[in-house]
Coordinates of C-alpha atoms in Angstrom, one line a residue:
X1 CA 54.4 -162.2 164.2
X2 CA 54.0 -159.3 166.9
X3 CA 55.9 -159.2 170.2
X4 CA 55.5 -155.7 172.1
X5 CA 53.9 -154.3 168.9
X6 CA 57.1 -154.9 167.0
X7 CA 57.2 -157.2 164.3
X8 CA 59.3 -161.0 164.9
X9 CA 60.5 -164.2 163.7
X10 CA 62.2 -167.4 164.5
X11 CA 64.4 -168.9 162.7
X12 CA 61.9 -171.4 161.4
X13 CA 59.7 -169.0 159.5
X14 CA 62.9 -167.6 158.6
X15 CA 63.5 -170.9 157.0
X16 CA 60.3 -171.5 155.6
X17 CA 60.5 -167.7 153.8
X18 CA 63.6 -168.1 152.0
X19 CA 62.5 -171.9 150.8
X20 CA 65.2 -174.4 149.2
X21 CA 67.6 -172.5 147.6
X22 CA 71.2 -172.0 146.5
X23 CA 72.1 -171.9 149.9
X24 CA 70.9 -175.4 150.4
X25 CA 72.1 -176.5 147.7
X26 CA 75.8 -175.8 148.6
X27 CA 75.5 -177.0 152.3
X28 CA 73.8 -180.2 150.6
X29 CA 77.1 -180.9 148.6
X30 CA 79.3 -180.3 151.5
X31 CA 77.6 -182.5 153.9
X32 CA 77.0 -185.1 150.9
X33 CA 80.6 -185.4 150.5
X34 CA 80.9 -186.2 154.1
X35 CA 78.5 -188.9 153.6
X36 CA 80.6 -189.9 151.2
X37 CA 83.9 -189.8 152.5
X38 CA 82.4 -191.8 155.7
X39 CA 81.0 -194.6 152.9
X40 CA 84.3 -195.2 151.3
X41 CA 85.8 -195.5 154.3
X42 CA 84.0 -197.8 155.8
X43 CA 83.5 -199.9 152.2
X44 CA 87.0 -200.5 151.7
X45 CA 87.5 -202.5 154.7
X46 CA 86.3 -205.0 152.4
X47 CA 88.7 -204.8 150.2
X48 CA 92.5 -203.8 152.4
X49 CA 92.0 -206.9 154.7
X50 CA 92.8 -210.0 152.7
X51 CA 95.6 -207.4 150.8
X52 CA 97.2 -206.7 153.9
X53 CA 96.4 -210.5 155.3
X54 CA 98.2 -211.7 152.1
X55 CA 101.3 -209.4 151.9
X56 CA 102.3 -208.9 155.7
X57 CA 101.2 -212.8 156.5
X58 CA 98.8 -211.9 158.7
X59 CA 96.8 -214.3 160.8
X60 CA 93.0 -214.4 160.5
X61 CA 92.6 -212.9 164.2
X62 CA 94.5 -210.1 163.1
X63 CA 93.1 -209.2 160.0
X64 CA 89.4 -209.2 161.6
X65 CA 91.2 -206.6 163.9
X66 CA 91.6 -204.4 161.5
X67 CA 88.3 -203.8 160.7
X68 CA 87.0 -204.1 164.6
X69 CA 89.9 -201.3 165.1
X70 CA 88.0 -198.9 163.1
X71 CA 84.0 -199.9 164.7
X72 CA 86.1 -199.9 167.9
X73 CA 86.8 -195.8 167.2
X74 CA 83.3 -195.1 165.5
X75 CA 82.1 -196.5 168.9
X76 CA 84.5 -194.2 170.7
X77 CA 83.7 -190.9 168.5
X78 CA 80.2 -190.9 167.8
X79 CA 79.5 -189.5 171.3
X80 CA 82.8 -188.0 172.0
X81 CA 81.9 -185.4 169.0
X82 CA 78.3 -185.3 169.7
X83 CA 79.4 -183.7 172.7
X84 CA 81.6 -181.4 170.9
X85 CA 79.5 -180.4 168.5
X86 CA 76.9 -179.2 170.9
X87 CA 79.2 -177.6 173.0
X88 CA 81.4 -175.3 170.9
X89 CA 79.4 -175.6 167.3
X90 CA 78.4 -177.9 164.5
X91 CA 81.2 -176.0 162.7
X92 CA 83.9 -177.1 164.9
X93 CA 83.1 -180.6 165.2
X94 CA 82.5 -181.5 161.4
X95 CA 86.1 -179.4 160.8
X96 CA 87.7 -181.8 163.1
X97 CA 85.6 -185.0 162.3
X98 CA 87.3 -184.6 158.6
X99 CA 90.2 -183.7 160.1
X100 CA 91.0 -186.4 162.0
X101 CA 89.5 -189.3 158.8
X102 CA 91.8 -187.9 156.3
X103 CA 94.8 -187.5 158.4
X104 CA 94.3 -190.7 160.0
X105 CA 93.2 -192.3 156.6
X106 CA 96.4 -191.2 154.6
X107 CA 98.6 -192.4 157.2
X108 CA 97.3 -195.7 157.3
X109 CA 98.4 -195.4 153.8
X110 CA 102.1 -195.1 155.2
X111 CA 101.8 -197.4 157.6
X112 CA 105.0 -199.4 158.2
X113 CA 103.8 -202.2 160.6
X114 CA 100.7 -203.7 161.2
X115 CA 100.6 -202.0 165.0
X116 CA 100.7 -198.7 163.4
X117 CA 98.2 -199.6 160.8
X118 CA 95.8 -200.6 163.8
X119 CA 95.9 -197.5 165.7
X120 CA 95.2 -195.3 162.1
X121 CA 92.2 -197.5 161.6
X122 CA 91.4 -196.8 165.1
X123 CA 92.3 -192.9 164.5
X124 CA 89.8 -193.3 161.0
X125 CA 87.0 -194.8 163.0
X126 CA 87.1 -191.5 165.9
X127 CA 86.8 -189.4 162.6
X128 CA 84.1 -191.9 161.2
X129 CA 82.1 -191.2 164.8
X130 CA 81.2 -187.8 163.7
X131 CA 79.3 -188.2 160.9
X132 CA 75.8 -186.9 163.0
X133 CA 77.1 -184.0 163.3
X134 CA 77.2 -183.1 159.4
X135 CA 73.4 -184.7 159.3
X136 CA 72.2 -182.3 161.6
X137 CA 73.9 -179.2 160.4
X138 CA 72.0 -180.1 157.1
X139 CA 68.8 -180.8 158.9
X140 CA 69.0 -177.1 160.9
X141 CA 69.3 -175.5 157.7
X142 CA 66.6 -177.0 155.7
X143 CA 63.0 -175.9 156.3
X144 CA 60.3 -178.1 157.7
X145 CA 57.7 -178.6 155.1
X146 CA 60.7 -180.4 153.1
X147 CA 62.8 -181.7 155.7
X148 CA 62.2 -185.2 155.2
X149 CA 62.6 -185.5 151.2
X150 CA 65.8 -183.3 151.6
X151 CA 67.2 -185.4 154.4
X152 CA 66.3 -189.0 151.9
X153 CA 68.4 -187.0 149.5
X154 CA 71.2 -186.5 151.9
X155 CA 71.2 -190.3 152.8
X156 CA 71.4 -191.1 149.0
X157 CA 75.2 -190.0 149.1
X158 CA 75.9 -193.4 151.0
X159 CA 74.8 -195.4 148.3
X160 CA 77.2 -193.3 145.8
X161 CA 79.8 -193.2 148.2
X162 CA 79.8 -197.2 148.4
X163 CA 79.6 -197.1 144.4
X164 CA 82.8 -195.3 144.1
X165 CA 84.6 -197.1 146.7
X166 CA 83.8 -200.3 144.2
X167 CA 84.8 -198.6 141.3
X168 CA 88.2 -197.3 142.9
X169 CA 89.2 -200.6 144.3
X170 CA 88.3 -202.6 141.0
X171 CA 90.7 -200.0 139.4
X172 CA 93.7 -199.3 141.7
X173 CA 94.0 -202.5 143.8
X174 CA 94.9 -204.8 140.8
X175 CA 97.5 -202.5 139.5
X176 CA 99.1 -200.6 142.4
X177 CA 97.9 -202.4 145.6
X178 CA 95.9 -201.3 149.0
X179 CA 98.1 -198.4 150.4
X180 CA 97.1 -196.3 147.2
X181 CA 93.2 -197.5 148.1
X182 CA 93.8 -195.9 151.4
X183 CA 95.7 -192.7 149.9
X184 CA 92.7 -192.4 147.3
X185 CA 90.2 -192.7 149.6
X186 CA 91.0 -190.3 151.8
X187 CA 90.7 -187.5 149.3
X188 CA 87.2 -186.5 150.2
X189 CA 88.2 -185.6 153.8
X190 CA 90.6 -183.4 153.0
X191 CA 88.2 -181.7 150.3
X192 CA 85.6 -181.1 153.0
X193 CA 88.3 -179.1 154.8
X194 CA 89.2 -177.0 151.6
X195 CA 85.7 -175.4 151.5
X196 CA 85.2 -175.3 155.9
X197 CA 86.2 -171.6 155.6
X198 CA 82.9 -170.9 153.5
X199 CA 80.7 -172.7 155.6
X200 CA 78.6 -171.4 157.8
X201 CA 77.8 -172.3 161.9
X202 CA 74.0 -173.1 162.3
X203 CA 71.6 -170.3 162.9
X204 CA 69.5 -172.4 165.4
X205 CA 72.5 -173.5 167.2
X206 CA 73.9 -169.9 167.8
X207 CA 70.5 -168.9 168.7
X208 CA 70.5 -171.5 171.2
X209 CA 73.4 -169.9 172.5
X210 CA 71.8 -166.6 172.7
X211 CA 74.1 -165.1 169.8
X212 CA 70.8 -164.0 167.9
X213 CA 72.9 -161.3 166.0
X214 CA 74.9 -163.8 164.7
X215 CA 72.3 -165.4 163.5
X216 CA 70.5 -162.9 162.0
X217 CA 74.1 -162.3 159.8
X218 CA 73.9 -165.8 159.0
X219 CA 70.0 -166.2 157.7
X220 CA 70.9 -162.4 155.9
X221 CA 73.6 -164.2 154.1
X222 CA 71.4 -167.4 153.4
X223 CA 68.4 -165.1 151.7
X224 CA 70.9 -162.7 149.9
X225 CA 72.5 -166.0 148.1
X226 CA 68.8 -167.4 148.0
X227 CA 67.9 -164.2 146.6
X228 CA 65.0 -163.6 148.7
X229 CA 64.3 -161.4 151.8
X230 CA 64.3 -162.1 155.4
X231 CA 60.9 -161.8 157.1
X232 CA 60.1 -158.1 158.4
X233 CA 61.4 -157.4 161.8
X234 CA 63.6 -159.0 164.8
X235 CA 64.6 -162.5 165.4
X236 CA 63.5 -164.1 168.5
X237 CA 64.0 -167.4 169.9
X238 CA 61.0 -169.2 171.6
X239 CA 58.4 -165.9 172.1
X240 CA 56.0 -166.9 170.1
X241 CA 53.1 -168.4 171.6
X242 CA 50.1 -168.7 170.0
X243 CA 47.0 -171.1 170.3
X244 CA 48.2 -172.9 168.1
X245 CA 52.2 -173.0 168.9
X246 CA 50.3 -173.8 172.8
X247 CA 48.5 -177.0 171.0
X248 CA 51.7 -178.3 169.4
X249 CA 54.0 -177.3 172.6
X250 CA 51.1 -179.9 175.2
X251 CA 51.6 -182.4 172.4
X252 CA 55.3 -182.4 172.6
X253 CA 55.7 -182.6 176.1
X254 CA 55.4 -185.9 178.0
X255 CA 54.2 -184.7 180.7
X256 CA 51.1 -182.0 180.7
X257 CA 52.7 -180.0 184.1
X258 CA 56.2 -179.5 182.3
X259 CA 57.1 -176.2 180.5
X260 CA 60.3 -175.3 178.0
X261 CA 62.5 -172.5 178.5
X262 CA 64.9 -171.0 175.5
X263 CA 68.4 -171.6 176.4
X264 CA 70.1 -168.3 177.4
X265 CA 73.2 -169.3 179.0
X266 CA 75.6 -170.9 176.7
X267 CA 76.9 -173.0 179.5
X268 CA 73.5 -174.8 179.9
X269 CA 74.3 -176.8 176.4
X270 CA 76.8 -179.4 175.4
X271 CA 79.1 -181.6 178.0
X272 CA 77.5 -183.5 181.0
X273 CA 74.6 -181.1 180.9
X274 CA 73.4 -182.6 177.4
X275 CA 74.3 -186.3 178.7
X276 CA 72.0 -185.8 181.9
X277 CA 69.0 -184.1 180.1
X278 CA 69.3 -187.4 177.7
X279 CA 68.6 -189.3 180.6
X280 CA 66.0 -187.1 182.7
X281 CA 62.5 -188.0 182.8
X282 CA 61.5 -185.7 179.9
X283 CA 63.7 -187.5 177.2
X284 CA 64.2 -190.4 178.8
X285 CA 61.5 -192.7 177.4
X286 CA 62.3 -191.2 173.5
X287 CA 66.3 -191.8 174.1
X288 CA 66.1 -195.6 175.2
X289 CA 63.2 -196.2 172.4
X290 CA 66.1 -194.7 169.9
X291 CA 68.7 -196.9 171.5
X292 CA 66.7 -199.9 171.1
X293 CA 65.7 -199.0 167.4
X294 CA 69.4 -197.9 166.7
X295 CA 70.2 -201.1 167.3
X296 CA 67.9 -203.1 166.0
X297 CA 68.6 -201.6 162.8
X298 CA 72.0 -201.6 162.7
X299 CA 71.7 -205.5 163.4
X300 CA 69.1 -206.1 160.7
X301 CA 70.7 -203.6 158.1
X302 CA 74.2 -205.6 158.5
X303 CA 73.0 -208.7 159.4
X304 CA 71.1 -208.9 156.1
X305 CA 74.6 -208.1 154.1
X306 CA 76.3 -210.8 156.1
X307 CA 73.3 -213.1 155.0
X308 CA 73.1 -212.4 151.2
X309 CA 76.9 -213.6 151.7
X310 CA 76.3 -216.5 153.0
X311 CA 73.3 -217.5 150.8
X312 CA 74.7 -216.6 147.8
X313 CA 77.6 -217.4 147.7
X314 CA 76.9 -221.8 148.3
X315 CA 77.6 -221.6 152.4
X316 CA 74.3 -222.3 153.2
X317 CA 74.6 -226.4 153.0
X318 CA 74.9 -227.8 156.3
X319 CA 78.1 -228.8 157.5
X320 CA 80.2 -226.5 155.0
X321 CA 83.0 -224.7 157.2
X322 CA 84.4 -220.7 156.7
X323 CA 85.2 -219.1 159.6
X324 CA 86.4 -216.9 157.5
X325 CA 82.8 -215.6 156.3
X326 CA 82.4 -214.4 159.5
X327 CA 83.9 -211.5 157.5
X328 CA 81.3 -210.8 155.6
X329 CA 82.6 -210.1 151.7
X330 CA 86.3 -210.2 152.6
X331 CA 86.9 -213.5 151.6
X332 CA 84.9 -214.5 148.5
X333 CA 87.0 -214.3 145.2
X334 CA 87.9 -210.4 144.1
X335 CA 85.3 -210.9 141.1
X336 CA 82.8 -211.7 143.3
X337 CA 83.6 -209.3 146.1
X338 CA 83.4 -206.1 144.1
X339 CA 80.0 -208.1 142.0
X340 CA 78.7 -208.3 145.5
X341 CA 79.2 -204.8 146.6
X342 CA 77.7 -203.2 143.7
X343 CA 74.5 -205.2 144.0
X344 CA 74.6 -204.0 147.8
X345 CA 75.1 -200.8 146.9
X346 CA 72.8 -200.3 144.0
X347 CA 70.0 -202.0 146.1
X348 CA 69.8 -199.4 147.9
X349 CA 68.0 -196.7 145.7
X350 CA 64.9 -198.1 145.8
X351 CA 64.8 -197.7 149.4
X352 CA 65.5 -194.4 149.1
X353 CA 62.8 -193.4 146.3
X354 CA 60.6 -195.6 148.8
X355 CA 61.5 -193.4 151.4
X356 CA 61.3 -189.8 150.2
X357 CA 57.7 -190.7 149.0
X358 CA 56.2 -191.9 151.9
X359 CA 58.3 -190.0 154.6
X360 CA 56.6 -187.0 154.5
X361 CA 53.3 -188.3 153.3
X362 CA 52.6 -191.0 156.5
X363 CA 54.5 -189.3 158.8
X364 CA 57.9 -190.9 160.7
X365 CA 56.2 -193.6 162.4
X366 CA 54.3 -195.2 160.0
X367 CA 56.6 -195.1 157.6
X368 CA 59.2 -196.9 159.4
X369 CA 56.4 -199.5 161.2
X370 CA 55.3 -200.4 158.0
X371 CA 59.0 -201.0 156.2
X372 CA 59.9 -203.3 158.9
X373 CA 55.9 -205.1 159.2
X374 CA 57.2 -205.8 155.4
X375 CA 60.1 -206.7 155.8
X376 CA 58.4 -209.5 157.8
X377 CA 56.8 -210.8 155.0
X378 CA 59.8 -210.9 152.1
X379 CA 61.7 -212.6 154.6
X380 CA 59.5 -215.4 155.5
X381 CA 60.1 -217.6 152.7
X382 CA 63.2 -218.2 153.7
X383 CA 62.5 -219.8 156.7
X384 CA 62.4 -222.8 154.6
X385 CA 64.5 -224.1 151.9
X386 CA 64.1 -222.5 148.4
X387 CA 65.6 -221.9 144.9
X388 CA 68.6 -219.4 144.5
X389 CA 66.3 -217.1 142.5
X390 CA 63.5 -216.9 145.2
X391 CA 66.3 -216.2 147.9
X392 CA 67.5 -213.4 146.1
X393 CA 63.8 -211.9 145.2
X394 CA 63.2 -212.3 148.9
X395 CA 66.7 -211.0 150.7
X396 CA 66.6 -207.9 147.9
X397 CA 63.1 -206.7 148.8
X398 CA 64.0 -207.4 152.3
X399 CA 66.9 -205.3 152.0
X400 CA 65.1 -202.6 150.3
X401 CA 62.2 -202.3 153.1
X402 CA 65.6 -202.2 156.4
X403 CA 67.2 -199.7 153.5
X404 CA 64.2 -197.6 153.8
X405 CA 64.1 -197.7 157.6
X406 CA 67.1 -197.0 158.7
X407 CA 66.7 -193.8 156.3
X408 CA 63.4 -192.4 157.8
X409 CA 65.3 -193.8 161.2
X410 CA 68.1 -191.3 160.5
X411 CA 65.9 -188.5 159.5
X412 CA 63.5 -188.9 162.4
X413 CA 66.5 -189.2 165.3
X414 CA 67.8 -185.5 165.0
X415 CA 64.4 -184.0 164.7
X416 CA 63.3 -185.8 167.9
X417 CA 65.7 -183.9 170.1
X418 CA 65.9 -180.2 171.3
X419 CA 68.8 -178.4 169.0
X420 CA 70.7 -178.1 173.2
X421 CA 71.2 -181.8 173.1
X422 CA 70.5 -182.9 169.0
X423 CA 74.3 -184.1 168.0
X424 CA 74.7 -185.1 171.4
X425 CA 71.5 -187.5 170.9
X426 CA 72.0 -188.9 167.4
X427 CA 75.8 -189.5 168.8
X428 CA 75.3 -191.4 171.7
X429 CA 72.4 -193.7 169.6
X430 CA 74.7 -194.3 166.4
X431 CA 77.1 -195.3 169.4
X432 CA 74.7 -197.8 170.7
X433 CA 74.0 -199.2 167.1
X434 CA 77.3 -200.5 166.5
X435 CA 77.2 -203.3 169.3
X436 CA 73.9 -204.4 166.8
X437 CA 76.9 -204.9 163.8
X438 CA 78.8 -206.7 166.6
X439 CA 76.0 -209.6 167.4
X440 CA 74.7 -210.0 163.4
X441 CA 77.7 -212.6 162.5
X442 CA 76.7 -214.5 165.2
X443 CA 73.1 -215.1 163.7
X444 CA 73.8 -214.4 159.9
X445 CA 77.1 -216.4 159.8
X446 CA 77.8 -219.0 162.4
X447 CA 73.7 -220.2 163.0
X448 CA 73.5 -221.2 159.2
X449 CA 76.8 -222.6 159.2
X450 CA 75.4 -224.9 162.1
X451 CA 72.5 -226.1 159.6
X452 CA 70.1 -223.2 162.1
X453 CA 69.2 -221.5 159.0
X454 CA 65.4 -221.5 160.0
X455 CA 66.0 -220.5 163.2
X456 CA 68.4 -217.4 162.1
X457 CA 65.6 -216.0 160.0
X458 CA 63.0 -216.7 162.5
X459 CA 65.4 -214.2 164.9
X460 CA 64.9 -211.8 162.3
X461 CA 61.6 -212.1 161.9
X462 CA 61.1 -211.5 165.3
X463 CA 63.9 -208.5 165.7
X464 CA 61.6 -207.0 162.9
X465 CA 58.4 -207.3 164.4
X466 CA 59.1 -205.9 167.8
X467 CA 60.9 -203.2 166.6
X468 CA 58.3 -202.1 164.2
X469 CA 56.1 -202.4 167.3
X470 CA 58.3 -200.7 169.5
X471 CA 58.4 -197.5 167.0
X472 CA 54.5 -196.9 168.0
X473 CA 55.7 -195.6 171.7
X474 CA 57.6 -192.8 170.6
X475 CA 55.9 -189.5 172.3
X476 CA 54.9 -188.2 169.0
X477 CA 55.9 -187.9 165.2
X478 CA 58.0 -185.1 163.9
X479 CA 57.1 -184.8 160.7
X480 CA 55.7 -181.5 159.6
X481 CA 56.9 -179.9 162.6
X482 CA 58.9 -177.7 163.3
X483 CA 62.4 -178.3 165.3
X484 CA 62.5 -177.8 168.8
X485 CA 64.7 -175.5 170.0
X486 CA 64.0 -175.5 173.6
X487 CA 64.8 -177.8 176.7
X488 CA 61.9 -179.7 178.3
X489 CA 62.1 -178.3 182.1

């Protein structure tokens, strides 16, 4: 491109130059083994609770506190570093993110009361909270055509994160108990910190801060590890306006009288600034569709792992009494537990091959209206008694259609957002998500223990089909497009 008669580029044809390379390949490990670290974490609360219910003689009150502790501190740092990240650098708030799980997650190891052990948990979850901010450090580093395949990829490290944590606890708890669980899995927290000094801060983000110099060091770096070169000329941010960058840019705003301005002053991003520009009248209506999705999703997604419990496992005949299953897998025999868990976790990669192959193809949208409009119609079987084979055909192809959305959910909630207010965003809506974990017991657990088994799934049905309805008003789909690196003014 030409500006003044010299030659330019953004950072996004800077991107789309230099391809997927080496580069991306080493920021995709790094923020895979964050997705990793935040898995096991969160999978071996399955496995400590009835350990440290049976050895410190906890009650059951207690030991569902341990677990709450830790959704309690997700809840808590899923905004707080949002905010951080957006403020001071995706580099800062990943460093401390991991940080924060693995200290707090080899303490809990130490633990020498079941107070302290609470507030680690707690500590974990904060640390937990961050896990946006690695997903969009990967998404401002891969180029658009790809985006969506790369960021499926990303999500895949979940499912071999949950694998692991499995395989660890089948190994270690039996022999040497859960505080060498806890000191295990905290290993891949303190490896992300190991290679932090060779990582690199965002270019977008720094441009977005007006340090274009540093940028420019930063995408030289990328291409001379890519082995490619740089597009001739200067980088700019946000000059280039074409007819056709005009077209896309009327078809982004929600309002046709609104205009976008770079960001210049570094003050004008991060802290209340990025929580009031979530809620102004440009990104209002795409922040509370998010929240509502979020959700959604995180009730469905949860919800259907609490229900393959409880249908599997003989608790769906009327008048049998667990309050324990509230639980989910915490209090079904070990065998069965870690059985359990690698059927969950395995179930998953189908969702994933489902999504990178219709992410990019259908666009955001589609893709995620038509997983849940399917999910719809595996689950409606079950709305009336049926053999133990038909309930798992239905609740694993229900499970792989939610899998699949709450992928393509993940990928499209970053790319919705300006870069100014992007962790921010995703942080505040993951926040949101988590009271969605909190009401799914009280559909997938205690309705079918009070013989409302229809009547559960027929809530799901109908959390599925409005959602998927719901995902239509979005302003517009992302996919293909560039990121946004401007605020809507």
């Amino acid at each position: 491109m030409m500006s003044n008669g010299k030659a330019t580029y953004t950072v996004d044809e800077a991107l789309i130059s230099m391809g997927f390379g080496k580069f991306q390949i080493f920021v995709l490990a790094y923020s895979g083994m964050a997705k990793i670290s935040e898995a096991m974490e969160m999978m071996l609360l399955s496995f400590v609770g009835p350990s440290v219910q049976a050895e410190w003689g906890l009650s059951a009150q207690e030991e569902s506190l341990i677990t709450s502790a830790v959704f309690i501190g997700v809840l808590v740092g899923a905004y707080s570093w949002g905010i951080v990240s957006d403020n001071y650098g995706r580099r800062v708030g990943f460093n401390f993110t991991a940080l924060v799980t693995g200290g707090a997650g080899l303490l809990s190891a130490f633990a020498p009361n079941y107070l302290t052990l609470i507030v680690f948990r707690f500590m974990v979850g904060v640390g937990l909270g961050g896990g946006p901010v690695l997903a969009s450090w990967f998404l401002e580093f891969i180029p658009a055509p790809s985006r969506g395949t790369w960021m499926v990829v990303f999500s895949g490290f979940w499912a071999v994160g949950t694998i692991l944590e499995a395989s660890l606890a089948w190994l270690v708890m039996p022999a040497f108990g859960w505080r060498w669980l806890l000191t295990l899995s905290s290993l891949p927290s303190f490896a992300l910190l190991l290679f932090f000094p060779i990582t690199l801060e965002s270019p977008r983000y720094l441009c977005m801060k007006g340090r274009t110099n540093d940028a420019t060091q930063v995408l030289a770096t990328m291409a001379r590890v890519n082995q490619v070169s740089l597009p001739p000329g200067k980088l700019v941010v946000g000059t280039h306006k074409s007819e056709e960058d005009e077209q896309e840019l009327d078809e982004l705003l929600p309002v046709a009288s609104e205009s976008v301005e770079p960001i210049r002053d570094r003050n004008e991003i991060g802290g209340l600034n990025a929580v009031l520009k979530l809620l102004g009248p440009n990104l209002l209506r795409p922040t509370i569709l998010l929240w509502t999705v979020f959700l959604a999703q995180a009730f469905l997604y949860y919800g259907l792992v609490l229900l393959t419990s409880e249908l599997s496992n003989g608790n769906r005949d009327c008048g049998f009494e667990d309050k324990e299953a509230v639980h989910h897998v915490s209090h079904v025999t070990d065998r069965n537990l870690y059985k359990s868990v690698f059927i969950t976790s395995f179930g998953e990669f189908p969702g994933l091959f489902l999504s990178a192959a219709i992410v990019d193809k259908i666009g955001r949208k589609l893709s995620m209206s038509l997983m849940l409009f399917l999910s719809c119609f595996f689950i409606a079987p079950l709305l009336f008694p049926q053999s133990d084979g038909l309930i798992t055909a239905c609740l694993f192809c229900t499970r792989l259609c939610i899998s699949s959305c709450f992928t393509i959910l993940h990928i499209y909630a970053p790319e919705i957002y300006p870069t100014a207010v992007r962790t921010t965003g995703v942080g505040f809506a993951t926040s949101v998500a988590r009271f969605g974990g909190i009401l799914c017991p009280l559909v997938a657990v205690t309705m079918v223990h009070s013989c409302h088994q229809s009547l559960a799934i027929l809530i799901f049905e109908l959390v599925m089909f409005l959602t998927g309805v719901a995902i239509f008003f979005f302003p517009f789909d992302t996919s293909g497009r560039r990121l946004s690196d401007h605020v809507i003014v």
